[in-house]
mmCIF file of C-alpha atoms and ligand atoms in Angstrom:
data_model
loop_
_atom_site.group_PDB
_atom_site.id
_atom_site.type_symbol
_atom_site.label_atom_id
_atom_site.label_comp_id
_atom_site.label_asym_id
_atom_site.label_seq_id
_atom_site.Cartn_x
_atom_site.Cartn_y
_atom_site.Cartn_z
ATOM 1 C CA UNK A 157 46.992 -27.061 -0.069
ATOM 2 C CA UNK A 158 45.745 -23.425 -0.001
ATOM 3 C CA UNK A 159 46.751 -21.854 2.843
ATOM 4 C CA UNK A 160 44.016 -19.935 5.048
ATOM 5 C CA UNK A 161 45.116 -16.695 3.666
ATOM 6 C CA UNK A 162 44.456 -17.676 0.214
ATOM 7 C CA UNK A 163 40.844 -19.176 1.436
ATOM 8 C CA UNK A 164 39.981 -15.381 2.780
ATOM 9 C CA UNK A 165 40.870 -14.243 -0.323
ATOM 10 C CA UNK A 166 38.544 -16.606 -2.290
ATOM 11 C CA UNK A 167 35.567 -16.575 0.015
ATOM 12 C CA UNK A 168 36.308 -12.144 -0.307
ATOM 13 C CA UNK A 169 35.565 -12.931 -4.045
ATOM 14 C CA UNK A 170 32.588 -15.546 -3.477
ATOM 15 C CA UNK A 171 31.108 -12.620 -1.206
ATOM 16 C CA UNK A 172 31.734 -10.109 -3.870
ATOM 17 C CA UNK A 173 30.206 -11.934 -6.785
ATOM 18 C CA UNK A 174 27.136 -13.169 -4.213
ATOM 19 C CA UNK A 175 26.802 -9.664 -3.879
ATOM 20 C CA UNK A 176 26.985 -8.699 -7.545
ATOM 21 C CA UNK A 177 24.731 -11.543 -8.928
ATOM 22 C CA UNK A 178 22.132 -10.934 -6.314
ATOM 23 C CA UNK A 179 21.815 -6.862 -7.296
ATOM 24 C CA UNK A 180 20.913 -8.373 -10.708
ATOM 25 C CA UNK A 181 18.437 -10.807 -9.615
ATOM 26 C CA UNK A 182 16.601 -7.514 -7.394
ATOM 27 C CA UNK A 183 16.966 -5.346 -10.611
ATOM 28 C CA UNK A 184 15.086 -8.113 -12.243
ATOM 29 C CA UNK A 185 12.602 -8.738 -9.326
ATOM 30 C CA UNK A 186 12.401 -5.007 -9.793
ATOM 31 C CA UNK A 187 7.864 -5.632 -9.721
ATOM 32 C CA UNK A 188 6.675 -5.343 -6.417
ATOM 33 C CA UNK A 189 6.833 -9.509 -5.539
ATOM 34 C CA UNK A 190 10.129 -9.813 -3.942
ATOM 35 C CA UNK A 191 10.970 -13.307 -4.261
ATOM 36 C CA UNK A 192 13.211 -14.680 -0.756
ATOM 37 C CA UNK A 193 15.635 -16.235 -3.422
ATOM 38 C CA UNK A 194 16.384 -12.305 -4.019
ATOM 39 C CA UNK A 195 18.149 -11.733 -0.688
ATOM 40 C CA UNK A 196 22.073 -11.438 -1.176
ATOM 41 C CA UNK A 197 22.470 -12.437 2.663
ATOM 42 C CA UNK A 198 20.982 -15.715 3.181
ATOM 43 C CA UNK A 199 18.314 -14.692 4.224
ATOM 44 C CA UNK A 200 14.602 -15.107 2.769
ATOM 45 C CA UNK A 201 13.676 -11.253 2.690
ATOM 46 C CA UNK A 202 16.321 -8.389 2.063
ATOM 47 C CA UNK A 203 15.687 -4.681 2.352
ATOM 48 C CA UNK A 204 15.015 -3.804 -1.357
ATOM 49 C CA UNK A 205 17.144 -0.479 -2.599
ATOM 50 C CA UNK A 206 15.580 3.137 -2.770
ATOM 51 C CA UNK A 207 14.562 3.458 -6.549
ATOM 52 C CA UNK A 208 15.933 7.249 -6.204
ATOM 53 C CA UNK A 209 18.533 9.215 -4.322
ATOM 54 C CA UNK A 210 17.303 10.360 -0.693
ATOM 55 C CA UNK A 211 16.860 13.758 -1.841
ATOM 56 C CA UNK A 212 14.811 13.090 -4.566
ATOM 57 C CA UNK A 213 11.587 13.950 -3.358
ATOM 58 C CA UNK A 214 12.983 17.112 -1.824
ATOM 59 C CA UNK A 215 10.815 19.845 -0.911
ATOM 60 C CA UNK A 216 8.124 17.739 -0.075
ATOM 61 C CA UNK A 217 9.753 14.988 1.394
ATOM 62 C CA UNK A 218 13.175 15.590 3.237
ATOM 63 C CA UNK A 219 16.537 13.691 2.600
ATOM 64 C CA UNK A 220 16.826 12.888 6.380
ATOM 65 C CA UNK A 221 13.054 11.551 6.823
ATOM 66 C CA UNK A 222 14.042 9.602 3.824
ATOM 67 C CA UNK A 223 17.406 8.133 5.565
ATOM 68 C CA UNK A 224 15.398 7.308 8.685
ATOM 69 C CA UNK A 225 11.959 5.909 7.072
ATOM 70 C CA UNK A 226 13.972 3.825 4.605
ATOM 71 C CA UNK A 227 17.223 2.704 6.472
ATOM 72 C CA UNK A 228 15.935 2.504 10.187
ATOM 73 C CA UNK A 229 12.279 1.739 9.797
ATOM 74 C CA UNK A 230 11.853 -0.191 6.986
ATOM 75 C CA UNK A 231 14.892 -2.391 7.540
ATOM 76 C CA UNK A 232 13.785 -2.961 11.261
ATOM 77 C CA UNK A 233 10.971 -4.829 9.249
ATOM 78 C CA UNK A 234 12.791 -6.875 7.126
ATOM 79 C CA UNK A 235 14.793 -7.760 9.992
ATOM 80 C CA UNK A 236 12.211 -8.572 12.563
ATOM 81 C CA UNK A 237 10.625 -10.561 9.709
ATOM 82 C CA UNK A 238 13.713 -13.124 9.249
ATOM 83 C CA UNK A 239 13.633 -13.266 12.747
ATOM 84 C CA UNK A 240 9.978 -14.217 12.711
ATOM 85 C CA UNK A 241 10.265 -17.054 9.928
ATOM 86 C CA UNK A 242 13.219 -17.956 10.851
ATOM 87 C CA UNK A 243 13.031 -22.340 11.459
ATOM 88 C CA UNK A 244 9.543 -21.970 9.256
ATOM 89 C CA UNK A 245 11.032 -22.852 5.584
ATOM 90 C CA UNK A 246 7.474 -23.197 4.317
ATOM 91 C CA UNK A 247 6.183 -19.607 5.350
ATOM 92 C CA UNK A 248 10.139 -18.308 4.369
ATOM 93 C CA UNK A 249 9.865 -19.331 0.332
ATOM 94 C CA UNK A 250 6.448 -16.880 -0.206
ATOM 95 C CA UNK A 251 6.526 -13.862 -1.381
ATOM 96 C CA UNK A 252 5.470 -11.096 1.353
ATOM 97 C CA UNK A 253 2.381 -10.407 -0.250
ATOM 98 C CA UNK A 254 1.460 -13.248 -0.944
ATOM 99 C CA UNK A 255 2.485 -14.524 2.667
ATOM 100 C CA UNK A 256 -0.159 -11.551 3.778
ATOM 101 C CA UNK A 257 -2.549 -13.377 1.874
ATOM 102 C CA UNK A 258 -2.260 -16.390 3.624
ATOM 103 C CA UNK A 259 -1.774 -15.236 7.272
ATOM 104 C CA UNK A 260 -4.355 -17.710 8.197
ATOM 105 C CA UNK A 261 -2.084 -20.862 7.610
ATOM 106 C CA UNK A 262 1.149 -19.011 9.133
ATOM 107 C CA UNK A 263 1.336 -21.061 12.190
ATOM 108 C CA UNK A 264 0.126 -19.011 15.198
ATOM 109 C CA UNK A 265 2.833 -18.637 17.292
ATOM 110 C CA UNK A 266 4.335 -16.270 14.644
ATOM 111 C CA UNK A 267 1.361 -14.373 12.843
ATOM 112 C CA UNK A 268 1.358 -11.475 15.029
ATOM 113 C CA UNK A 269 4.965 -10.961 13.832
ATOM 114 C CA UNK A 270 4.479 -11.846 10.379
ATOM 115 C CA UNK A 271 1.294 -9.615 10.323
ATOM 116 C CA UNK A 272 3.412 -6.535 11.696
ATOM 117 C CA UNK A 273 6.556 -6.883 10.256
ATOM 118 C CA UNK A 274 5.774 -8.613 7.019
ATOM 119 C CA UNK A 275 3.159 -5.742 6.543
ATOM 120 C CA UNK A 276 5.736 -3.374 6.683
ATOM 121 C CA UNK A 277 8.095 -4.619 4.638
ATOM 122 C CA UNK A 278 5.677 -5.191 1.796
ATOM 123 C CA UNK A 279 3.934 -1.654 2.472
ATOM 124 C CA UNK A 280 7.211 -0.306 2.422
ATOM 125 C CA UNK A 281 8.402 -1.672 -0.391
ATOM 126 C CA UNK A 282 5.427 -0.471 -2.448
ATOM 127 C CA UNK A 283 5.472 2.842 -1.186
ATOM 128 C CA UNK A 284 8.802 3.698 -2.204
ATOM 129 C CA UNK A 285 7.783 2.646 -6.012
ATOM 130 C CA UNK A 286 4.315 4.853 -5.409
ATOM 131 C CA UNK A 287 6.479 8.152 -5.048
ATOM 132 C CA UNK A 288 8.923 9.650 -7.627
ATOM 133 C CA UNK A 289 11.309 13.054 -8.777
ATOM 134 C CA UNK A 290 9.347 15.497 -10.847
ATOM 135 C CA UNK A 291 6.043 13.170 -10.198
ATOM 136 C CA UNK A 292 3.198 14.475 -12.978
ATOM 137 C CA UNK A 293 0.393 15.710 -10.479
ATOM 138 C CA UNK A 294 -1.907 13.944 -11.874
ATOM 139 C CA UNK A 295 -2.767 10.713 -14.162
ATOM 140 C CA UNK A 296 -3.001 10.014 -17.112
ATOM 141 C CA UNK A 297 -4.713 7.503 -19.522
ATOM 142 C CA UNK A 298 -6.705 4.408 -18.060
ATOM 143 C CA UNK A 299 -6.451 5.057 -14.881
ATOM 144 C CA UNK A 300 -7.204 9.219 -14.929
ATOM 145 C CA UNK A 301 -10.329 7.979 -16.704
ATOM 146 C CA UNK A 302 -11.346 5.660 -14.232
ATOM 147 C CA UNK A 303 -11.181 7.861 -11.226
ATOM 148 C CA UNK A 304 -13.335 10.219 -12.720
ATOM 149 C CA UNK A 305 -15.588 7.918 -13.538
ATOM 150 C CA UNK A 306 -15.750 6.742 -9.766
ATOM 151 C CA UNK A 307 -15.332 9.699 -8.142
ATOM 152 C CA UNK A 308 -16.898 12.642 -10.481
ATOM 153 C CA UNK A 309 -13.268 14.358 -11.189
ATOM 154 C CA UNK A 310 -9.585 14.129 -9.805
ATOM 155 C CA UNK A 311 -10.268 16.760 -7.679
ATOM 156 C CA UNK A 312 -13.337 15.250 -6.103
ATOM 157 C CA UNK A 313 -10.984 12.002 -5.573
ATOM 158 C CA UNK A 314 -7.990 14.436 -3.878
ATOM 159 C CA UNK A 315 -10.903 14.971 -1.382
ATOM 160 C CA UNK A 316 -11.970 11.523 -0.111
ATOM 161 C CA UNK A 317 -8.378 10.692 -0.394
ATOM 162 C CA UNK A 318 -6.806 13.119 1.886
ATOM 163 C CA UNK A 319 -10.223 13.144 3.989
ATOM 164 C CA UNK A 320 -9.849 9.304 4.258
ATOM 165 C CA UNK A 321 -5.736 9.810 5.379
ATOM 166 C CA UNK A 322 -6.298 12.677 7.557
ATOM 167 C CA UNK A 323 -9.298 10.102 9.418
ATOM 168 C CA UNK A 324 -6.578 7.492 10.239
ATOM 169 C CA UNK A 325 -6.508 7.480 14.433
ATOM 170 C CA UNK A 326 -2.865 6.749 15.025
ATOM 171 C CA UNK A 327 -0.994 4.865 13.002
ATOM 172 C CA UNK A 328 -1.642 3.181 9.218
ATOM 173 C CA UNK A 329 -2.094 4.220 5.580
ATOM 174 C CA UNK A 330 -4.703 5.356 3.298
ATOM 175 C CA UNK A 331 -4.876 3.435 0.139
ATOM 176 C CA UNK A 332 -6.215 3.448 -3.445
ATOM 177 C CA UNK A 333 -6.923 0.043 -4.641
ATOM 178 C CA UNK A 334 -8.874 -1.997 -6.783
ATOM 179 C CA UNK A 335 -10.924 -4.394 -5.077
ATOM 180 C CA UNK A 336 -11.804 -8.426 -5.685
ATOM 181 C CA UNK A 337 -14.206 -6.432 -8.279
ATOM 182 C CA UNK A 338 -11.891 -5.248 -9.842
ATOM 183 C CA UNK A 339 -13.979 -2.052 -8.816
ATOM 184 C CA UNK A 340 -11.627 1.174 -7.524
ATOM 185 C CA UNK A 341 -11.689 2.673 -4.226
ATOM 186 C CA UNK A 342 -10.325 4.114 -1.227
ATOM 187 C CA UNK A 343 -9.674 2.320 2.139
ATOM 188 C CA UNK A 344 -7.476 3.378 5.233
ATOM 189 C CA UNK A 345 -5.518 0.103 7.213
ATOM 190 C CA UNK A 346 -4.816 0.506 10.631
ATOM 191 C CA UNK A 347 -0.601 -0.421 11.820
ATOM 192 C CA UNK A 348 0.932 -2.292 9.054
ATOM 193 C CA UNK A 349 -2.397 -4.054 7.525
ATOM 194 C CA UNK A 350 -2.678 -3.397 4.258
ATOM 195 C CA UNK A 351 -5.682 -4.490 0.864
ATOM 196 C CA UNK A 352 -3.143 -7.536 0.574
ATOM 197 C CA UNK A 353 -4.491 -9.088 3.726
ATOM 198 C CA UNK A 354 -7.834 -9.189 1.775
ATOM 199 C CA UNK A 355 -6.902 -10.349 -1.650
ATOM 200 C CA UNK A 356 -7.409 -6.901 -2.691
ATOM 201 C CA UNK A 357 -4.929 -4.666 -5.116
ATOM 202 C CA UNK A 358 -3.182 -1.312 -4.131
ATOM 203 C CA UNK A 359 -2.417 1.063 -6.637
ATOM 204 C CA UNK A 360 -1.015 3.666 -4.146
ATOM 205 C CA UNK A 361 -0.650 4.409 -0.560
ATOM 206 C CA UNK A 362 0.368 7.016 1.294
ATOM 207 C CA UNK A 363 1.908 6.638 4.992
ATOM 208 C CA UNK A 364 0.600 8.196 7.801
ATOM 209 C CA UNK A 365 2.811 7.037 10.628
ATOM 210 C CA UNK A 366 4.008 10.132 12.308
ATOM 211 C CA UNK A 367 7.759 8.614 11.767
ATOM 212 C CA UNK A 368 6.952 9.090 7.805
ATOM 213 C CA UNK A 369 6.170 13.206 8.652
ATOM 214 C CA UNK A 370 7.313 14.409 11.688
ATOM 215 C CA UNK A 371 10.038 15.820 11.251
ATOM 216 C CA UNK A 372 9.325 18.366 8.808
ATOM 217 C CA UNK A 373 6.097 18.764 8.692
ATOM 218 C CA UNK A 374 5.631 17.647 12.740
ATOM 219 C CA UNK A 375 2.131 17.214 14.214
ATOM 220 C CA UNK A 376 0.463 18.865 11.079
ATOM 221 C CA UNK A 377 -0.336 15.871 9.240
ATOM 222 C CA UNK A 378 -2.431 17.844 6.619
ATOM 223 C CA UNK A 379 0.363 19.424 5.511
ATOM 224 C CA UNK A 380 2.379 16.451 4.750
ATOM 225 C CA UNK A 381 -0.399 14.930 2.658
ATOM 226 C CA UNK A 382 -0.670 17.797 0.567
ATOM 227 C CA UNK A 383 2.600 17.513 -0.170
ATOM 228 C CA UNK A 384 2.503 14.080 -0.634
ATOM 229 C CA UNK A 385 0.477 14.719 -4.025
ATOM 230 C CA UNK A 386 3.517 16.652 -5.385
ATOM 231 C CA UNK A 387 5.526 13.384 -5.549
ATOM 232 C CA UNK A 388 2.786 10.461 -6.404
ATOM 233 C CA UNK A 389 4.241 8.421 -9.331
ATOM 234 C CA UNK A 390 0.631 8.081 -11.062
ATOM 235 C CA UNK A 391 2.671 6.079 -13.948
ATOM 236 C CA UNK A 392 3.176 3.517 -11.650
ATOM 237 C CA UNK A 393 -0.403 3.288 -10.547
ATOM 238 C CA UNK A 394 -1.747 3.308 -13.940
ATOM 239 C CA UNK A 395 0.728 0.407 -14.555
ATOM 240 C CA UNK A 396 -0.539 -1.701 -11.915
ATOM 241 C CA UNK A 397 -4.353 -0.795 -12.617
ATOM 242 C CA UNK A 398 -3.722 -2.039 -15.900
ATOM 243 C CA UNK A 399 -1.933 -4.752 -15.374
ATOM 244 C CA UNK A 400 -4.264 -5.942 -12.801
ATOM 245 C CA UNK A 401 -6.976 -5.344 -15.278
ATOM 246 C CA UNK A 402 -5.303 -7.461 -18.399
ATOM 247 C CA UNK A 403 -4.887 -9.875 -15.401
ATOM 248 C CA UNK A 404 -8.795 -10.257 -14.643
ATOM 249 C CA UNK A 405 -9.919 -9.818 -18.074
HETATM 250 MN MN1 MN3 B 800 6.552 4.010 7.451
#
């Protein structure tokens, strides 16, 4: 019979490769859709990994707003989410956005919750994927067509965009996204809501919850969103507007 010490040391190991097999399975989940199998812990939903150091989007976006917005904010999410759909199997097994989706049939004891929380674990998720190191300015390809289609010329779209993020009262993002249409444009959410909750597609978001600026850039919100253009990853949202594209063609 093993004794208990020898038990510790297997269920150490178990842990370890749980651990290991389950930092594959993100890498591959690596798309926005994190599927609950993808949590390491038992739990449906799991705080996904920065895809870049915390200083990486340093001057414009500070190591320590990083540390805080990523491992305090967005992790209070994913936890008050598993608390939220915790004993509700059926809700735990979607995907967040797709769960945002479908808020309507989320029994309405915990919507509120799963509105809130859920919101920001998905908006979270996709934001950190929206920004990147040595980000090109501006797009390219598909995508830097399109938005001068739409909007006359990037420049004209840098307008409405930071005019629409700078109109946010409070707390929410300002988002470029394709609609059901398939048709691009720019919306603001208020709290956590996001163009999920209406079947709708982001391409990319920017945060304007004071806790995602204040402290380096403090009250002055304006100044944060200009910065904010320094470090868009406009590969990724050409990725998504085609894909979503291919998708509906
Ligand atoms: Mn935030």
């Amino acid at each position: 019979m093993p004794n208990r010490r020898d038990w510790m040391k297997v269920t150490g190991l178990m842990t370890g490769l749980t651990a290991i097999a389950s930092t594959f399975r993100l890498d591959l989940n690596a798309s926005l859709a994190q599927t609950p199998s993808a949590s390491g812990n038992g739990l449906p939903y799991s705080l996904p990994p920065l895809p870049y150091e915390y200083d990486a989007l340093e001057p414009y976006i500070d190591a320590q707003t990083m540390h805080l917005h990523h491992d305090k904010h967005h992790a209070a999410y994913v936890k008050n989410l598993n608390a939220a759909v915790a004993g509700y199997p059926d809700v735990a097994k979607l995907p967040v956005e797709d769960l945002l989706q479908q808020l309507d049939k989320v029994p309405e004891s915990i919507r509120t919750a799963v509105r809130n929380n859920g919101g920001g674990h998905a908006n979270h998720s996709f934001f950190w994927k929206v920004m990147q190191k040595n980000a090109p300015g501006q797009p390219k390809g598909e995508l830097a067509r399109a938005l001068d289609k739409n909007f006359g010329s990037f420049s004209a779209f840098q307008e409405q965009f930071t005019k629409a993020a700078l109109s946010v009262f409070g707390s929410g993002w300002a988002w470029l996204r394709l609609d059901e249409k398939q048709e691009l444009g720019i919306e603001t959410t208020p709290n956590q809501d996001s163009p999920w909750m209406a079947g709708r597609t982001p391409l990319m978001g920017v945060d304007v919850w004071e806790h995602a600026y204040y402290l380096k850039y403090q009250n002055v919100r304006a100044d944060y969103v200009a910065a904010f253009y320094k470090v868009i990853s406009w590969d990724f949202a050409n990725e998504r507007f085609q894909g979503a594209l291919s998708r509906a063609r």
